mmCIF file of C-alpha atoms and ligand atoms in Angstrom:
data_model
loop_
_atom_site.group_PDB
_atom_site.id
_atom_site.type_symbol
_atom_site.label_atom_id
_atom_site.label_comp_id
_atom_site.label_asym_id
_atom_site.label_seq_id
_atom_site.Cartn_x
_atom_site.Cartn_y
_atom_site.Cartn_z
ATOM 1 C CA UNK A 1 15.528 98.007 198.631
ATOM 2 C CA UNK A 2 12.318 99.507 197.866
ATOM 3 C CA UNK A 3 12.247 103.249 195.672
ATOM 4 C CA UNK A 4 8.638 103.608 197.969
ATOM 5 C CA UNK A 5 9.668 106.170 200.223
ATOM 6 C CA UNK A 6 7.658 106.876 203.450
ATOM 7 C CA UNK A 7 6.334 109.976 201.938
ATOM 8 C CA UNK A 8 5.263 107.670 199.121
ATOM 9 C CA UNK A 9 3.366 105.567 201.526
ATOM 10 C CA UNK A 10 1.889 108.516 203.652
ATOM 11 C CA UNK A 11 0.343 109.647 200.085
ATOM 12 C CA UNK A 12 -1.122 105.847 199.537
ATOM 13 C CA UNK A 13 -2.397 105.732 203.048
ATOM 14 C CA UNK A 14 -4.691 109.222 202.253
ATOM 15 C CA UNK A 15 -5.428 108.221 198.977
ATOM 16 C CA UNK A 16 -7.145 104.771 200.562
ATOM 17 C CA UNK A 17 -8.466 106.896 202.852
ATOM 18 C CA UNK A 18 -10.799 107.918 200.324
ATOM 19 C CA UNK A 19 -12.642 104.981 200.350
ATOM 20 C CA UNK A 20 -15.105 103.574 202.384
ATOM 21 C CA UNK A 21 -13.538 100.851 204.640
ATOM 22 C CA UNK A 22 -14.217 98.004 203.338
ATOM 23 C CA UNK A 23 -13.989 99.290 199.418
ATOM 24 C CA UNK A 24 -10.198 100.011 199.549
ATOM 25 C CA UNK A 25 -9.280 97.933 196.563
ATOM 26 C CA UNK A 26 -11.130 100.887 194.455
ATOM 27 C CA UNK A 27 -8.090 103.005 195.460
ATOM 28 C CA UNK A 28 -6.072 100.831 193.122
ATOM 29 C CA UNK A 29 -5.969 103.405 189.975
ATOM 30 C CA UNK A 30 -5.079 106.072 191.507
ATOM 31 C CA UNK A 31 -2.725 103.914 193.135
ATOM 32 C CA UNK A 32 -1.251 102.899 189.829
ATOM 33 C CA UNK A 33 -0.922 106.727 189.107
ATOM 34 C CA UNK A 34 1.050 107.215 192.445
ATOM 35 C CA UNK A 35 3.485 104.723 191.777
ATOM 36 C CA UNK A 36 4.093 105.871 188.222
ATOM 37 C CA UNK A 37 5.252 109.038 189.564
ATOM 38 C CA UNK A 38 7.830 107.637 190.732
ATOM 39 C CA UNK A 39 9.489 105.541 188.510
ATOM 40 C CA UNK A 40 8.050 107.131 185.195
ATOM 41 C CA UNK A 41 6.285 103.514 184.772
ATOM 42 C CA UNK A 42 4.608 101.130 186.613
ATOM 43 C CA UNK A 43 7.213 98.421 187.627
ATOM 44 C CA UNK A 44 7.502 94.846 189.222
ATOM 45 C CA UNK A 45 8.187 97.095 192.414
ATOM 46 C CA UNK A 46 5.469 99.496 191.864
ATOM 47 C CA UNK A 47 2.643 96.092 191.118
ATOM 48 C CA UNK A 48 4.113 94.699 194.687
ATOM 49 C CA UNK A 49 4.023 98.227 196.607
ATOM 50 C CA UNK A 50 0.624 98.414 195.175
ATOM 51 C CA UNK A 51 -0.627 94.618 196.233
ATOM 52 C CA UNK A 52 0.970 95.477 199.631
ATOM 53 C CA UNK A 53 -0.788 98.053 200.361
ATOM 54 C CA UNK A 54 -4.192 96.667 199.447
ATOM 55 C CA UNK A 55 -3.754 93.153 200.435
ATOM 56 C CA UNK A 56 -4.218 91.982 196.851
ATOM 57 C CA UNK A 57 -2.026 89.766 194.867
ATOM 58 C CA UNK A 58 0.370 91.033 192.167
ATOM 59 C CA UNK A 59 -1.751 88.918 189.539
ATOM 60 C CA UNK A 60 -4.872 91.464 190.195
ATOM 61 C CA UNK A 61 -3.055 94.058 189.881
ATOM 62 C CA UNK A 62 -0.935 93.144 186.930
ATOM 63 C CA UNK A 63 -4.232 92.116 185.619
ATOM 64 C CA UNK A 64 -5.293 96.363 185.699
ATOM 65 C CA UNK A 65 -2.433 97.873 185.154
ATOM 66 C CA UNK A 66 -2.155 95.707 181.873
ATOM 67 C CA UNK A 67 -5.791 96.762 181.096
ATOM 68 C CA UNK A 68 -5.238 100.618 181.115
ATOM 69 C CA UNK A 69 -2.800 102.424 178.453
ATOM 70 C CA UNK A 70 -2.049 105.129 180.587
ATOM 71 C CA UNK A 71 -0.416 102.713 182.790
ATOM 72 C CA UNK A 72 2.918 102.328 181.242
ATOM 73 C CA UNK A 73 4.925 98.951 181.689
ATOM 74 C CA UNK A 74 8.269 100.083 180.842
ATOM 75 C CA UNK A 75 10.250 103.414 181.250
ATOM 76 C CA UNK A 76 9.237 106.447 179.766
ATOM 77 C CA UNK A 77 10.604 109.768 178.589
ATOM 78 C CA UNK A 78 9.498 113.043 180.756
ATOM 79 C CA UNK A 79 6.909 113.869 177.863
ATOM 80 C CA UNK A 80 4.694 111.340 176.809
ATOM 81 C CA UNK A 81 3.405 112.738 173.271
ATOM 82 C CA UNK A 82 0.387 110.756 172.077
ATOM 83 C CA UNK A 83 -1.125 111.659 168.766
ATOM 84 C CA UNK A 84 -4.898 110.792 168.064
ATOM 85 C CA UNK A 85 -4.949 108.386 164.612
ATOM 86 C CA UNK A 86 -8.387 107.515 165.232
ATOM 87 C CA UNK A 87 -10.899 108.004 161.929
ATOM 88 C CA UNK A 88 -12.032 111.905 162.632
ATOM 89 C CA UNK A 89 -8.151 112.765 163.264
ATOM 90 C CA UNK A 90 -6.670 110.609 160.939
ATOM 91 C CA UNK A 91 -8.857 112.075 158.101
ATOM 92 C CA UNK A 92 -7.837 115.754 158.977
ATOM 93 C CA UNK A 93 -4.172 114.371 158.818
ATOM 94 C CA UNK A 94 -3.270 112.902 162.346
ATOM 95 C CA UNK A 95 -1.631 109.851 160.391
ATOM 96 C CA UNK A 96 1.053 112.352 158.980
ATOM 97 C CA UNK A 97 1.103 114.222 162.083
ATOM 98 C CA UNK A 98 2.123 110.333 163.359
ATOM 99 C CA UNK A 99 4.415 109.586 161.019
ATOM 100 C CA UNK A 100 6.346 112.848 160.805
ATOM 101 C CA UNK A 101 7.298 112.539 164.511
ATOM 102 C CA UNK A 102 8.348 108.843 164.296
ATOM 103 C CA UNK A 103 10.447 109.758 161.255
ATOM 104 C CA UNK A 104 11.681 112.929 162.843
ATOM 105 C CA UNK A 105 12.544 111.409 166.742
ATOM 106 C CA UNK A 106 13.975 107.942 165.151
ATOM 107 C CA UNK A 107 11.375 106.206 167.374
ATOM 108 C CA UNK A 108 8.228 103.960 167.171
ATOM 109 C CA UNK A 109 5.047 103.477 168.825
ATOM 110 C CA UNK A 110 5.650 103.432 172.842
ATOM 111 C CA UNK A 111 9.445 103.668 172.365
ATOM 112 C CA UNK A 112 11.693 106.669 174.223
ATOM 113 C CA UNK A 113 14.072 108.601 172.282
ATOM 114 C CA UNK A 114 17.751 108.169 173.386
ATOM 115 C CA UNK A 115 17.990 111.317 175.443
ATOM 116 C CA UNK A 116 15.414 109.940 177.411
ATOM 117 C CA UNK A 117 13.203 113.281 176.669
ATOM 118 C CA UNK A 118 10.496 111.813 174.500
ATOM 119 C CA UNK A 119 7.911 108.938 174.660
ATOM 120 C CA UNK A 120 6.145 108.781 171.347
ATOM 121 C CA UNK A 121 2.737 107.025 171.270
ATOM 122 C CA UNK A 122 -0.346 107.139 169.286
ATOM 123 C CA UNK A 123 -3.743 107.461 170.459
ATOM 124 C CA UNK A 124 -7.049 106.344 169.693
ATOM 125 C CA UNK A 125 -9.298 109.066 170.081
ATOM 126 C CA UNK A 126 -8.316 111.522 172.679
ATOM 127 C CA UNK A 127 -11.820 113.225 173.194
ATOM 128 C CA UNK A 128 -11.304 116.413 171.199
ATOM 129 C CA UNK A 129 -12.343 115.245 167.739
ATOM 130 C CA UNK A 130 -13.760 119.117 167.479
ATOM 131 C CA UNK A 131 -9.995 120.057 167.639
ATOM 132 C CA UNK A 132 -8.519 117.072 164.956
ATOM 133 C CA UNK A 133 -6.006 116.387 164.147
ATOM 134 C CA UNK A 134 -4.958 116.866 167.855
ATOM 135 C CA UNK A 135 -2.021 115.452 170.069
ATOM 136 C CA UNK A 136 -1.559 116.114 173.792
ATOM 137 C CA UNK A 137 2.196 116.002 175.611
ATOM 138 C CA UNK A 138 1.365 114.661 179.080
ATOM 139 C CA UNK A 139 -2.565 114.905 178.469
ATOM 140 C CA UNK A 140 -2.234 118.364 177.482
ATOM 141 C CA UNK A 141 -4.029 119.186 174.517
ATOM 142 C CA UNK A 142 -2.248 120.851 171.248
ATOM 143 C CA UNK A 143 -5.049 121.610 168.603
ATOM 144 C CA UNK A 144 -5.425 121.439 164.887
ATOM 145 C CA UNK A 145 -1.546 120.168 164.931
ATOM 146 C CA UNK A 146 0.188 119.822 161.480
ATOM 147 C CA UNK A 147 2.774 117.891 160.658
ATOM 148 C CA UNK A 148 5.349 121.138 161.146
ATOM 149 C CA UNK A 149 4.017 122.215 164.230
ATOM 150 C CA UNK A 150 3.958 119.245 166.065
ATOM 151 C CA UNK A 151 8.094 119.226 164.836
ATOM 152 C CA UNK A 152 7.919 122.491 166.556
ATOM 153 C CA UNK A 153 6.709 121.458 170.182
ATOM 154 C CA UNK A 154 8.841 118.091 170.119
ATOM 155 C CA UNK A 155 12.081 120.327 169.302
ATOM 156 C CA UNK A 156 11.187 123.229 171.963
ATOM 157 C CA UNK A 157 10.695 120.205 174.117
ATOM 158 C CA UNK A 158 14.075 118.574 173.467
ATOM 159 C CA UNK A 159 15.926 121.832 173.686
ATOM 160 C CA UNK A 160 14.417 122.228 177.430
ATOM 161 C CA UNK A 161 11.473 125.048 176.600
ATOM 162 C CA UNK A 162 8.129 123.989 177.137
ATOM 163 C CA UNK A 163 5.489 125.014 174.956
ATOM 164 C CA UNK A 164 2.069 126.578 175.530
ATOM 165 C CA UNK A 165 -0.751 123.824 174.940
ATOM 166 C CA UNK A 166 -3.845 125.167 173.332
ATOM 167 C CA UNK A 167 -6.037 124.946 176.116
ATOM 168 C CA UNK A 168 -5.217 123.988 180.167
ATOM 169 C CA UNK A 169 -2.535 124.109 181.988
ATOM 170 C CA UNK A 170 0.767 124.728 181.414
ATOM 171 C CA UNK A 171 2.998 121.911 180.611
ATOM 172 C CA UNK A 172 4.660 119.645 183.724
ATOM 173 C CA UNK A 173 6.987 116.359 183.158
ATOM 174 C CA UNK A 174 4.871 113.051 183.007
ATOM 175 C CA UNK A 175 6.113 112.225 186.428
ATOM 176 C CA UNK A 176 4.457 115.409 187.721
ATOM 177 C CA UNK A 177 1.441 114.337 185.767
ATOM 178 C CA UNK A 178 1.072 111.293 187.536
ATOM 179 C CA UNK A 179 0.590 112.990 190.991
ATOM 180 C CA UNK A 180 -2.112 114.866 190.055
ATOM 181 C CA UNK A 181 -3.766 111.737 188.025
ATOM 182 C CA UNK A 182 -3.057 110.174 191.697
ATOM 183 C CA UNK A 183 -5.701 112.453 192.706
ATOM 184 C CA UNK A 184 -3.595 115.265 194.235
ATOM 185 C CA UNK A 185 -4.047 119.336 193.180
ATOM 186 C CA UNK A 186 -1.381 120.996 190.584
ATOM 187 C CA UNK A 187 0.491 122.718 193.373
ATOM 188 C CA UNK A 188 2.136 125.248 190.655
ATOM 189 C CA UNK A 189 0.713 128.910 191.509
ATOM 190 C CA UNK A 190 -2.108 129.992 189.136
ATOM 191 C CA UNK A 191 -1.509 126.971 186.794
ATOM 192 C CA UNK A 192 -5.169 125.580 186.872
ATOM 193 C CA UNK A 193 -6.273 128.891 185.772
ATOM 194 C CA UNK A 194 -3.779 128.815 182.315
ATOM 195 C CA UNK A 195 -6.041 128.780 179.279
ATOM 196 C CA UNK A 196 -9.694 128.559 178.764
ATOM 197 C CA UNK A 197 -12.277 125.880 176.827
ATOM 198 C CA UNK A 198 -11.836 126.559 173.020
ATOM 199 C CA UNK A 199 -14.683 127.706 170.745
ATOM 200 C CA UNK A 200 -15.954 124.177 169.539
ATOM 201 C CA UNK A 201 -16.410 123.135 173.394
ATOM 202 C CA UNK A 202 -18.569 126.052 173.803
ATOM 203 C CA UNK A 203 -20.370 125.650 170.634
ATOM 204 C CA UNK A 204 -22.810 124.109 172.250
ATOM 205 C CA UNK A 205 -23.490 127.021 175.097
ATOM 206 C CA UNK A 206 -23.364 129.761 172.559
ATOM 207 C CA UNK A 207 -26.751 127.755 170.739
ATOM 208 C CA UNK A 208 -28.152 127.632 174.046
ATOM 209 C CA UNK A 209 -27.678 131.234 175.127
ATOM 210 C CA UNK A 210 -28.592 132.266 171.025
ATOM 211 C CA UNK A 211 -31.885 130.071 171.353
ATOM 212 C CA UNK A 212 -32.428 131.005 175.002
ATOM 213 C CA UNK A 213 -32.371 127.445 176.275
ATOM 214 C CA UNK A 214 -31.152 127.103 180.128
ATOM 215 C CA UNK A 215 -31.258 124.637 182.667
ATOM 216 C CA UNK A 216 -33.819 125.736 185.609
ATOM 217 C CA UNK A 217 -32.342 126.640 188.833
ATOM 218 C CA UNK A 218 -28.795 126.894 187.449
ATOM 219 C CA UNK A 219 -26.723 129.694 188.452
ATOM 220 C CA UNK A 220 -23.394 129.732 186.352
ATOM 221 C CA UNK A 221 -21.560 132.386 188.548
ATOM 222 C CA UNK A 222 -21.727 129.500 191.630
ATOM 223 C CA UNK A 223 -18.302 129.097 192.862
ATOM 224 C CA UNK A 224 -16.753 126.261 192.485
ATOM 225 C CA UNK A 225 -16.172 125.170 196.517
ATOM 226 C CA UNK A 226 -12.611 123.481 197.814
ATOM 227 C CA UNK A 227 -13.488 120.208 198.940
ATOM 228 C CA UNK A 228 -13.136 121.222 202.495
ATOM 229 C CA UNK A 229 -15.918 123.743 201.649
ATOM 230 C CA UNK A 230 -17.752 121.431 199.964
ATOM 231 C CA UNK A 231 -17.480 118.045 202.790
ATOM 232 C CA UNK A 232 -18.458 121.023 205.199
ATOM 233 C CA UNK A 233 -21.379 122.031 203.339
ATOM 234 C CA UNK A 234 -22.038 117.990 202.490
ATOM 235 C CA UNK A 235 -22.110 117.256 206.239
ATOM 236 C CA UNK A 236 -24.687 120.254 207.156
ATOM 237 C CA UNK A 237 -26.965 118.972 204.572
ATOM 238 C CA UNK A 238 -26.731 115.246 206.066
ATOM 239 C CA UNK A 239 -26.892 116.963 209.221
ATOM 240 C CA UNK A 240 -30.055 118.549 208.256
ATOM 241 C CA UNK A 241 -31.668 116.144 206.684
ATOM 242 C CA UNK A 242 -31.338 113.613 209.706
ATOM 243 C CA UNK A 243 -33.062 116.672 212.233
ATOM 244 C CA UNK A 244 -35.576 116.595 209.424
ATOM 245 C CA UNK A 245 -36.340 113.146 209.423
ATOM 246 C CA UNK A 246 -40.107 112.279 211.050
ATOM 247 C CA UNK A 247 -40.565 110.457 213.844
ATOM 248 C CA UNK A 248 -40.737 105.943 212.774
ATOM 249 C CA UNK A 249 -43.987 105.127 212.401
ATOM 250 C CA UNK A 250 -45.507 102.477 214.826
ATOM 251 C CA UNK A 251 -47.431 100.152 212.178
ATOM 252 C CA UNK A 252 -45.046 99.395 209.451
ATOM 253 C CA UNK A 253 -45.924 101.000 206.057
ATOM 254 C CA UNK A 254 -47.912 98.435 203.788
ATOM 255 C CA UNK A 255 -45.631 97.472 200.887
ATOM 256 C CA UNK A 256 -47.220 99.355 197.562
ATOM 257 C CA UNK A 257 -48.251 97.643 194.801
ATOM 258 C CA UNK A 258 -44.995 96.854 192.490
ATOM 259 C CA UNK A 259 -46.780 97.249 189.215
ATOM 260 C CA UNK A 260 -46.235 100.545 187.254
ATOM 261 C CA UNK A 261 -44.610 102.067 190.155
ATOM 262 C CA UNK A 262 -42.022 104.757 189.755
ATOM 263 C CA UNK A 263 -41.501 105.606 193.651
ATOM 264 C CA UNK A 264 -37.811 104.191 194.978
ATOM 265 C CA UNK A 265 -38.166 100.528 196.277
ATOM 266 C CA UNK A 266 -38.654 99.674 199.933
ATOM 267 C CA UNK A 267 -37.925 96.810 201.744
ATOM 268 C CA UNK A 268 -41.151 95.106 202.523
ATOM 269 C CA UNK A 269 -41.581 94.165 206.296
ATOM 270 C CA UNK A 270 -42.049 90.519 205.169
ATOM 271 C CA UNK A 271 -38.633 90.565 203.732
ATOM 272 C CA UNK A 272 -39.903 89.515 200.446
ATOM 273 C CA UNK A 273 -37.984 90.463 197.132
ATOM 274 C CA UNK A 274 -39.653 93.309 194.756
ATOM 275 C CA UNK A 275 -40.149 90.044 191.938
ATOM 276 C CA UNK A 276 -41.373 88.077 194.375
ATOM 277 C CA UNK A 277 -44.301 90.691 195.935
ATOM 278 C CA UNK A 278 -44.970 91.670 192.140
ATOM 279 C CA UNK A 279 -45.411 88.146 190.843
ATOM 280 C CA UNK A 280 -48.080 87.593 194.388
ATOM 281 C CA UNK A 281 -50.090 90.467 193.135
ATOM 282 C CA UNK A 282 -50.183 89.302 189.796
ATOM 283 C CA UNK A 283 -50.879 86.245 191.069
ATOM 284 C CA UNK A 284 -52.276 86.083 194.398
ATOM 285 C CA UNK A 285 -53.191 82.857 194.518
ATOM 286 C CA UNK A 286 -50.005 81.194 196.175
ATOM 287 C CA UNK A 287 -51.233 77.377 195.086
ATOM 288 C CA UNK A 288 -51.185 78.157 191.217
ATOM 289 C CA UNK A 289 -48.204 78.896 189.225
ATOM 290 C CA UNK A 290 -47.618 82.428 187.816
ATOM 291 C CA UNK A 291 -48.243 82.059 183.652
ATOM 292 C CA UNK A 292 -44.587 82.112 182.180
ATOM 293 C CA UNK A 293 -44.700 84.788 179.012
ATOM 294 C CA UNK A 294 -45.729 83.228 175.498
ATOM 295 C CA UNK A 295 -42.401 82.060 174.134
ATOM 296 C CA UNK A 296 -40.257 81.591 177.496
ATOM 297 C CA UNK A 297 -38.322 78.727 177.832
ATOM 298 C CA UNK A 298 -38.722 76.818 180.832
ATOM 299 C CA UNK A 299 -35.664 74.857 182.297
ATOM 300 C CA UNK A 300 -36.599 71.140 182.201
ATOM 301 C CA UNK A 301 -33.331 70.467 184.966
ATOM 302 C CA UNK A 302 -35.643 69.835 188.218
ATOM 303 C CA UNK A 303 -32.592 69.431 190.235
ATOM 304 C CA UNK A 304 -32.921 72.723 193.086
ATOM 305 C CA UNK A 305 -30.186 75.438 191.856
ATOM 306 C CA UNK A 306 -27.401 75.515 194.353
ATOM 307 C CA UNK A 307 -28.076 78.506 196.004
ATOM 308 C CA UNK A 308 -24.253 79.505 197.176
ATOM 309 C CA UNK A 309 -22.697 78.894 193.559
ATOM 310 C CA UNK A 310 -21.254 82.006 193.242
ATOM 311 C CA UNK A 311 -19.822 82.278 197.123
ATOM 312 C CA UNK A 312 -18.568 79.308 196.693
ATOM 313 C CA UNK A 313 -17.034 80.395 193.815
ATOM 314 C CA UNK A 314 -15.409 83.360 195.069
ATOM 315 C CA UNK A 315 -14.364 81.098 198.232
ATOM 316 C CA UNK A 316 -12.170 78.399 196.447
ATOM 317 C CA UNK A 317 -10.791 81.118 194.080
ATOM 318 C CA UNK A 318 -9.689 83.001 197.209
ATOM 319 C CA UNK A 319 -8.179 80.231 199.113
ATOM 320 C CA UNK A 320 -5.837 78.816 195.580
ATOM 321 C CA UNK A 321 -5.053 82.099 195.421
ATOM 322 C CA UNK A 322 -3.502 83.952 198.725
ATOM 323 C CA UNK A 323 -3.166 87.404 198.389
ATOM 324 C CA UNK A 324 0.422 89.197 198.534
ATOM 325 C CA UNK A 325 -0.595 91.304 201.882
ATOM 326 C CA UNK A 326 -2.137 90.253 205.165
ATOM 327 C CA UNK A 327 -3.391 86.899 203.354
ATOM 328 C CA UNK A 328 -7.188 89.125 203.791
ATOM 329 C CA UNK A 329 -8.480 89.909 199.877
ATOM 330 C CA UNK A 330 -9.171 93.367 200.682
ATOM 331 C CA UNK A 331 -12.985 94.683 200.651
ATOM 332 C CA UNK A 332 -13.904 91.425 201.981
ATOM 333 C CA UNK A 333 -14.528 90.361 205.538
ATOM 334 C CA UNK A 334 -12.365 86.866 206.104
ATOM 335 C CA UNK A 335 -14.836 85.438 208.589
ATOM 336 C CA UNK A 336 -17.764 85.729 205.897
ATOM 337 C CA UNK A 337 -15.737 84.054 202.775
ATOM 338 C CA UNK A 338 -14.534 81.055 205.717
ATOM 339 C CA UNK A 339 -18.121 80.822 206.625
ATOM 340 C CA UNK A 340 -19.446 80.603 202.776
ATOM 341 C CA UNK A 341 -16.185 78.113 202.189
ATOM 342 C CA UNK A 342 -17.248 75.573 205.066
ATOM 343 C CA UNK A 343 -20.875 76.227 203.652
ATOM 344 C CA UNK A 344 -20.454 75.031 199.761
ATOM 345 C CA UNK A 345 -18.271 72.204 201.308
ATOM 346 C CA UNK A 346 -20.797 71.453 203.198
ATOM 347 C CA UNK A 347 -23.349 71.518 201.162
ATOM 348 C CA UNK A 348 -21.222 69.727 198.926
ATOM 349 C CA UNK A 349 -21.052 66.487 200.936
ATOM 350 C CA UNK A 350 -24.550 66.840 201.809
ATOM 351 C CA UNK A 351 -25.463 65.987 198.429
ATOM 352 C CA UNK A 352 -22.730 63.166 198.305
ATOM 353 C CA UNK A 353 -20.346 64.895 195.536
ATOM 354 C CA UNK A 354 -16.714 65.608 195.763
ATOM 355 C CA UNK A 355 -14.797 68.894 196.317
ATOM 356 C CA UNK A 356 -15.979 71.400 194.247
ATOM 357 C CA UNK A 357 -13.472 72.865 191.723
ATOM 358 C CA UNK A 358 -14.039 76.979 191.199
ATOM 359 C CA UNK A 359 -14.575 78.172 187.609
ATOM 360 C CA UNK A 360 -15.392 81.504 186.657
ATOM 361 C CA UNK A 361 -18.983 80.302 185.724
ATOM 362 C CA UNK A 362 -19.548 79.142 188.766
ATOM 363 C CA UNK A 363 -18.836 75.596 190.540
ATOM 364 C CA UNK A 364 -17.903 72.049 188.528
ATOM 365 C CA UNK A 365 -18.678 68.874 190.138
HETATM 366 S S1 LIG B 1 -10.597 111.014 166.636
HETATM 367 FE FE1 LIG B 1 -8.932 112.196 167.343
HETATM 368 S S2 LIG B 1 -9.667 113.039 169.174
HETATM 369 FE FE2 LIG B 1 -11.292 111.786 168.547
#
């Protein structure tokens, strides 16, 4: 019995809608974040739901939610605190700060007191090194913490208060954190607009504004646009610059010369790669042999390079290794990998070897 309920899915389904089509194993974080909102942690269950839905195998994404700390692998406590004991902190005192707390909540690195309230961790650099020693409770941000006050906030947090952070929004439970990792908007009324940037993250606007330094064109009161607004506004432009767009050209444009250039890359109407045009104009004599550089080292091997290696590759790996869903990796179009497997096997028995065996530096014989 699954703990994915349909509203669960509904919120997958728009969050893959994100994606281009055939990119929908990029919606795997945020995927990750999803699940973790429900079960506090990301769990056998929440690894299949997530395979499921992609059409990937629970090995890949084991294999993320392993890489990622804020992807927790067993239960947590509805306040994650994390506190930084990276060099800048831990010099200012974040290794007390630490040590206070584990003393203090009877509880170790990634462990959950036994009311279930707390999840201590500590952090390696949480990006406010301006603000050290610092520790966040559900990625909220308490500044300049001592050991005392960070007692304080773990006590108001066990008695049921919850404490102001220093800067953004007010506190929610780490489950409630996860939806909005997910990708989805802090529904509580006026909560984005709790605190404000602290003095060290403007220092750097205050030098600008003191030496009159400012970015061209920039207007600082532009609003910042809903993403309705904004797609809206995104699809005029597009629309725009398509009504814009001059006539094709009968004669296709001559390719320009490669060297020096700093203008985007074309495709050349002969097809030919932007190495292969530049080393013809070095060299545009096709009978002699562009000069290697003094010092390269030329590969004495004259067997051809097999040109499908990595396919191939990719091909065996993906058939020994069937993916949880639909048995179609996802982001990949099954007729193309089939084609590129019969390919390298054919190649393969054109040039009288066995079956190739995948590794991931390419194909052994
Ligand atoms: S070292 Fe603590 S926030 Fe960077």
């Amino acid at each position: 019995m699954t703990v994915f309920t349909e509203e669960t899915r509904e919120r997958a389904r728009e969050i893959i809608a994100r994606y281009p089509a055939d990119r929908s194993r990029s919606a795997l974080l945020p995927l990750l974040h999803l699940v973790q909102s429900e079960e506090g942690y990301v769990s056998p269950a929440g690894v299949e739901f997530c395979a499921e839905v992609l059409g990937l195998n629970k090995a890949q994404v084991g294999a993320v939610a392993t890489f990622y700390t804020m992807y927790k692998r067993k239960p947590t406590g509805d306040y994650l605190v994390s506190v930084c004991t990276n060099t800048m902190c831990n010099v200012l005192g974040g290794q007390e700060v630490y040590d206070t707390l584990a003393e203090h909540l009877g509880v170790g690195h990634d462990e959950t007191t036994a009311d279930g309230k707390i999840t201590l961790e500590h952090a390696e650099c949480l990006a406010a090194c301006d603000y050290g020693p610092v520790m966040t409770v559900n990625y909220d941000f308490f500044d300049n913490v001592d050991p005392q006050g960070a007692l304080g906030v773990v006590e108001e947090l066990r008695a049921g208060g919850r404490p102001m952070p220093t800067r953004g929004a007010r506190l929610c439970t780490l489950k409630e954190m996860a939806v909005q990792l997910a990708g989805f908007a802090d529904e509580r009324d006026g909560a984005v607009a709790d605190g404000g940037p602290g003095e060290p993250t403007l220092r750097g606007l205050r030098l600008a504004e003191q030496h009159g330094i400012s970015v061209p064109g920039f207007d600082p009161n532009t609003p910042i646009r809903s993403k309705a607004e904004a797609d809206k506004a995104a699809a005029e432009a597009k629309a725009k610059a398509e009504a814009a767009k001059p006539a094709p050209a009968a004669e296709p444009a001559k390719p320009e010369a490669a060297t020096g250039s700093t203008a985007p890359d074309v495709k050349a109407p002969d097809g030919k790669s932007p190495q292969v045009r530049t080393a013809e104009t070095r060299q545009p004599d096709a009978g002699t042999a562009v000069a290697d550089a003094p010092g390269t080292k030329v590969p004495t091997d004259t067997t051809a390079p097999a040109p499908r290696d990595a396919q191939a590759a990719e091909a065996a790996g993906t058939a020994a290794n069937p993916p949880a869903g639909d048995g179609k990796p996802a982001g990949d179009e099954a007729g193309a990998q089939q084609r590129n497997l019969k390919e390298a096997e054919a190649g393969a028995g054109a040039n009288g070897a066995g079956p190739a065996v995948a590794s991931e530096t390419g194909v052994q014989k």
